[in-house]
Amino acid sequence: MPTPSMEDYIEQIYILIEAKGYARVSDIAEALQVHPSSVTKMVQKLDKDDYLNYEKYRGLILTPKGKKIGKRLVYRHELLEQFLEIIGVDKENIYTDVEGIEHHLSWNSIDRIGDLVQYFEEEPKRIAELKESQQSN
């Protein structure tokens, strides 16, 4: 299993490839706000661990293993954003809060949060009732 730092890179690489069709070291560095040399080191490690294929000066592609994990990491991030929005967290705090908690939850917890999000979204009045309850508290 990848470390939290590896997860951040895999997730960002997946997002860049989905959006642009490719991910360059400079794009990854800018998105993660790190130095390109740090990206190069991590990309080499991810290549060694079979999450991606990297050729110096030619770019990188995610392996099937890397794509599967990247997709799951993006799902986790989006799900946590939905959850925090449903429970009424202020929009300006959501991204930072997700970044702070996403690596500290088990996949079992993520799946249960997914169940809860689905429960609320199946009946929009449930969300309205939650908001009413929060206002009365």
PDB file of C-alpha atoms in Angstrom:
ATOM      1  CA  MET A   1       0.000   0.000   0.000  1.00  0.00           C
ATOM      2  CA  PRO A   2       1.310   3.453  -0.843  1.00  0.00           C
ATOM      3  CA  THR A   3       2.265   5.934   1.851  1.00  0.00           C
ATOM      4  CA  PRO A   4       0.179   9.122   2.273  1.00  0.00           C
ATOM      5  CA  SER A   5       2.790  11.063   0.320  1.00  0.00           C
ATOM      6  CA  MET A   6       2.737   8.504  -2.482  1.00  0.00           C
ATOM      7  CA  GLU A   7      -1.055   8.694  -2.484  1.00  0.00           C
ATOM      8  CA  ASP A   8      -0.923  12.480  -2.982  1.00  0.00           C
ATOM      9  CA  TYR A   9       1.315  12.041  -6.020  1.00  0.00           C
ATOM     10  CA  ILE A  10      -0.715   9.187  -7.521  1.00  0.00           C
ATOM     11  CA  GLU A  11      -3.938  11.136  -7.022  1.00  0.00           C
ATOM     12  CA  GLN A  12      -2.515  14.274  -8.647  1.00  0.00           C
ATOM     13  CA  ILE A  13      -0.994  12.343 -11.549  1.00  0.00           C
ATOM     14  CA  TYR A  14      -4.327  10.615 -12.129  1.00  0.00           C
ATOM     15  CA  ILE A  15      -6.154  13.972 -12.098  1.00  0.00           C
ATOM     16  CA  LEU A  16      -3.683  15.547 -14.526  1.00  0.00           C
ATOM     17  CA  ILE A  17      -3.830  12.629 -16.951  1.00  0.00           C
ATOM     18  CA  GLU A  18      -7.640  12.632 -16.849  1.00  0.00           C
ATOM     19  CA  ALA A  19      -7.763  16.397 -17.464  1.00  0.00           C
ATOM     20  CA  LYS A  20      -4.906  16.913 -19.920  1.00  0.00           C
ATOM     21  CA  GLY A  21      -4.058  13.448 -21.218  1.00  0.00           C
ATOM     22  CA  TYR A  22      -0.581  13.638 -19.685  1.00  0.00           C
ATOM     23  CA  ALA A  23       1.287  14.591 -16.531  1.00  0.00           C
ATOM     24  CA  ARG A  24       4.684  16.274 -16.629  1.00  0.00           C
ATOM     25  CA  VAL A  25       7.024  16.670 -13.675  1.00  0.00           C
ATOM     26  CA  SER A  26       6.549  20.444 -13.813  1.00  0.00           C
ATOM     27  CA  ASP A  27       2.738  20.090 -13.759  1.00  0.00           C
ATOM     28  CA  ILE A  28       2.883  17.753 -10.770  1.00  0.00           C
ATOM     29  CA  ALA A  29       5.295  20.058  -8.935  1.00  0.00           C
ATOM     30  CA  GLU A  30       3.040  23.058  -9.509  1.00  0.00           C
ATOM     31  CA  ALA A  31      -0.114  21.216  -8.429  1.00  0.00           C
ATOM     32  CA  LEU A  32       1.478  19.837  -5.243  1.00  0.00           C
ATOM     33  CA  GLN A  33       3.529  22.980  -4.576  1.00  0.00           C
ATOM     34  CA  VAL A  34       6.819  21.080  -4.349  1.00  0.00           C
ATOM     35  CA  HIS A  35      10.146  21.307  -6.162  1.00  0.00           C
ATOM     36  CA  PRO A  36      10.518  19.416  -9.440  1.00  0.00           C
ATOM     37  CA  SER A  37      13.442  17.494  -7.941  1.00  0.00           C
ATOM     38  CA  SER A  38      11.103  16.140  -5.253  1.00  0.00           C
ATOM     39  CA  VAL A  39       8.660  15.057  -7.937  1.00  0.00           C
ATOM     40  CA  THR A  40      11.410  13.313  -9.868  1.00  0.00           C
ATOM     41  CA  LYS A  41      12.466  11.348  -6.783  1.00  0.00           C
ATOM     42  CA  MET A  42       8.892  10.316  -5.993  1.00  0.00           C
ATOM     43  CA  VAL A  43       8.123   9.436  -9.618  1.00  0.00           C
ATOM     44  CA  GLN A  44      11.207   7.180  -9.659  1.00  0.00           C
ATOM     45  CA  LYS A  45       9.960   5.471  -6.475  1.00  0.00           C
ATOM     46  CA  LEU A  46       6.463   5.070  -7.912  1.00  0.00           C
ATOM     47  CA  ASP A  47       8.012   3.589 -11.060  1.00  0.00           C
ATOM     48  CA  LYS A  48      10.040   1.145  -8.958  1.00  0.00           C
ATOM     49  CA  ASP A  49       6.883   0.145  -7.031  1.00  0.00           C
ATOM     50  CA  ASP A  50       4.961  -0.404 -10.316  1.00  0.00           C
ATOM     51  CA  TYR A  51       2.451   2.436  -9.932  1.00  0.00           C
ATOM     52  CA  LEU A  52       3.654   4.132 -13.112  1.00  0.00           C
ATOM     53  CA  ASN A  53       6.164   3.890 -15.929  1.00  0.00           C
ATOM     54  CA  TYR A  54       8.606   6.772 -16.109  1.00  0.00           C
ATOM     55  CA  GLU A  55      11.194   7.556 -18.738  1.00  0.00           C
ATOM     56  CA  LYS A  56      13.399  10.565 -18.147  1.00  0.00           C
ATOM     57  CA  TYR A  57      12.532  13.416 -20.544  1.00  0.00           C
ATOM     58  CA  ARG A  58       9.711  11.352 -22.083  1.00  0.00           C
ATOM     59  CA  GLY A  59       6.992  11.515 -19.457  1.00  0.00           C
ATOM     60  CA  LEU A  60       5.062   8.995 -17.450  1.00  0.00           C
ATOM     61  CA  ILE A  61       1.979   6.822 -17.586  1.00  0.00           C
ATOM     62  CA  LEU A  62       0.119   5.111 -14.795  1.00  0.00           C
ATOM     63  CA  THR A  63       0.172   1.329 -14.771  1.00  0.00           C
ATOM     64  CA  PRO A  64      -3.140  -0.506 -14.318  1.00  0.00           C
ATOM     65  CA  LYS A  65      -2.268  -0.710 -10.597  1.00  0.00           C
ATOM     66  CA  GLY A  66      -1.607   3.052 -10.502  1.00  0.00           C
ATOM     67  CA  LYS A  67      -4.824   3.867 -12.391  1.00  0.00           C
ATOM     68  CA  LYS A  68      -6.905   1.722 -10.058  1.00  0.00           C
ATOM     69  CA  ILE A  69      -5.448   3.384  -6.964  1.00  0.00           C
ATOM     70  CA  GLY A  70      -5.605   6.861  -8.529  1.00  0.00           C
ATOM     71  CA  LYS A  71      -9.286   6.439  -9.330  1.00  0.00           C
ATOM     72  CA  ARG A  72     -10.014   5.220  -5.788  1.00  0.00           C
ATOM     73  CA  LEU A  73      -8.078   8.140  -4.261  1.00  0.00           C
ATOM     74  CA  VAL A  74      -9.999  10.684  -6.343  1.00  0.00           C
ATOM     75  CA  TYR A  75     -13.240   8.975  -5.305  1.00  0.00           C
ATOM     76  CA  ARG A  76     -12.202   9.191  -1.645  1.00  0.00           C
ATOM     77  CA  HIS A  77     -11.408  12.880  -1.940  1.00  0.00           C
ATOM     78  CA  GLU A  78     -14.656  13.731  -3.733  1.00  0.00           C
ATOM     79  CA  LEU A  79     -16.706  11.618  -1.325  1.00  0.00           C
ATOM     80  CA  LEU A  80     -15.229  13.370   1.705  1.00  0.00           C
ATOM     81  CA  GLU A  81     -15.955  16.752   0.107  1.00  0.00           C
ATOM     82  CA  GLN A  82     -19.593  15.682  -0.453  1.00  0.00           C
ATOM     83  CA  PHE A  83     -19.868  14.435   3.118  1.00  0.00           C
ATOM     84  CA  LEU A  84     -18.491  17.614   4.650  1.00  0.00           C
ATOM     85  CA  GLU A  85     -20.785  19.708   2.471  1.00  0.00           C
ATOM     86  CA  ILE A  86     -23.834  17.639   3.503  1.00  0.00           C
ATOM     87  CA  ILE A  87     -23.066  18.003   7.199  1.00  0.00           C
ATOM     88  CA  GLY A  88     -22.739  21.758   6.810  1.00  0.00           C
ATOM     89  CA  VAL A  89     -19.002  22.450   6.923  1.00  0.00           C
ATOM     90  CA  ASP A  90     -18.275  25.939   5.557  1.00  0.00           C
ATOM     91  CA  LYS A  91     -17.178  25.752   1.907  1.00  0.00           C
ATOM     92  CA  GLU A  92     -13.944  27.622   2.577  1.00  0.00           C
ATOM     93  CA  ASN A  93     -12.889  24.871   5.036  1.00  0.00           C
ATOM     94  CA  ILE A  94     -13.817  21.790   3.043  1.00  0.00           C
ATOM     95  CA  TYR A  95     -10.684  21.361   0.901  1.00  0.00           C
ATOM     96  CA  THR A  96      -8.299  21.878   3.814  1.00  0.00           C
ATOM     97  CA  ASP A  97     -10.319  19.563   6.043  1.00  0.00           C
ATOM     98  CA  VAL A  98     -10.381  16.823   3.413  1.00  0.00           C
ATOM     99  CA  GLU A  99      -6.627  17.137   2.933  1.00  0.00           C
ATOM    100  CA  GLY A 100      -6.220  16.830   6.699  1.00  0.00           C
ATOM    101  CA  ILE A 101      -8.329  13.716   7.175  1.00  0.00           C
ATOM    102  CA  GLU A 102      -8.243  11.697   3.963  1.00  0.00           C
ATOM    103  CA  HIS A 103      -5.074   9.755   4.818  1.00  0.00           C
ATOM    104  CA  HIS A 104      -6.209   8.978   8.352  1.00  0.00           C
ATOM    105  CA  LEU A 105      -9.385   7.062   7.590  1.00  0.00           C
ATOM    106  CA  SER A 106      -9.571   3.356   6.802  1.00  0.00           C
ATOM    107  CA  TRP A 107     -11.231   2.266   3.587  1.00  0.00           C
ATOM    108  CA  ASN A 108     -13.932   0.732   5.775  1.00  0.00           C
ATOM    109  CA  SER A 109     -14.647   4.196   7.214  1.00  0.00           C
ATOM    110  CA  ILE A 110     -14.657   5.661   3.699  1.00  0.00           C
ATOM    111  CA  ASP A 111     -17.181   3.029   2.608  1.00  0.00           C
ATOM    112  CA  ARG A 112     -19.441   3.816   5.583  1.00  0.00           C
ATOM    113  CA  ILE A 113     -19.240   7.538   4.817  1.00  0.00           C
ATOM    114  CA  GLY A 114     -20.220   6.616   1.261  1.00  0.00           C
ATOM    115  CA  ASP A 115     -23.264   4.790   2.633  1.00  0.00           C
ATOM    116  CA  LEU A 116     -24.206   7.864   4.649  1.00  0.00           C
ATOM    117  CA  VAL A 117     -23.779  10.230   1.687  1.00  0.00           C
ATOM    118  CA  GLN A 118     -25.935   7.922  -0.415  1.00  0.00           C
ATOM    119  CA  TYR A 119     -28.559   7.817   2.363  1.00  0.00           C
ATOM    120  CA  PHE A 120     -28.800  11.600   2.432  1.00  0.00           C
ATOM    121  CA  GLU A 121     -28.755  12.026  -1.345  1.00  0.00           C
ATOM    122  CA  GLU A 122     -31.516   9.459  -1.906  1.00  0.00           C
ATOM    123  CA  GLU A 123     -33.934  11.717  -0.015  1.00  0.00           C
ATOM    124  CA  PRO A 124     -33.055  15.418  -0.235  1.00  0.00           C
ATOM    125  CA  LYS A 125     -35.513  16.142   2.584  1.00  0.00           C
ATOM    126  CA  ARG A 126     -33.089  14.313   4.893  1.00  0.00           C
ATOM    127  CA  ILE A 127     -30.476  16.971   4.182  1.00  0.00           C
ATOM    128  CA  ALA A 128     -33.061  19.680   4.831  1.00  0.00           C
ATOM    129  CA  GLU A 129     -33.998  18.020   8.138  1.00  0.00           C
ATOM    130  CA  LEU A 130     -30.327  17.857   9.142  1.00  0.00           C
ATOM    131  CA  LYS A 131     -29.890  21.559   8.376  1.00  0.00           C
ATOM    132  CA  GLU A 132     -33.015  22.385  10.406  1.00  0.00           C
ATOM    133  CA  SER A 133     -31.667  20.361  13.315  1.00  0.00           C
ATOM    134  CA  GLN A 134     -28.309  22.164  13.101  1.00  0.00           C
ATOM    135  CA  GLN A 135     -30.010  25.564  13.122  1.00  0.00           C
ATOM    136  CA  SER A 136     -32.038  24.694  16.206  1.00  0.00           C
ATOM    137  CA  ASN A 137     -28.924  23.516  18.019  1.00  0.00           C
TER     138      ASN A 137
END
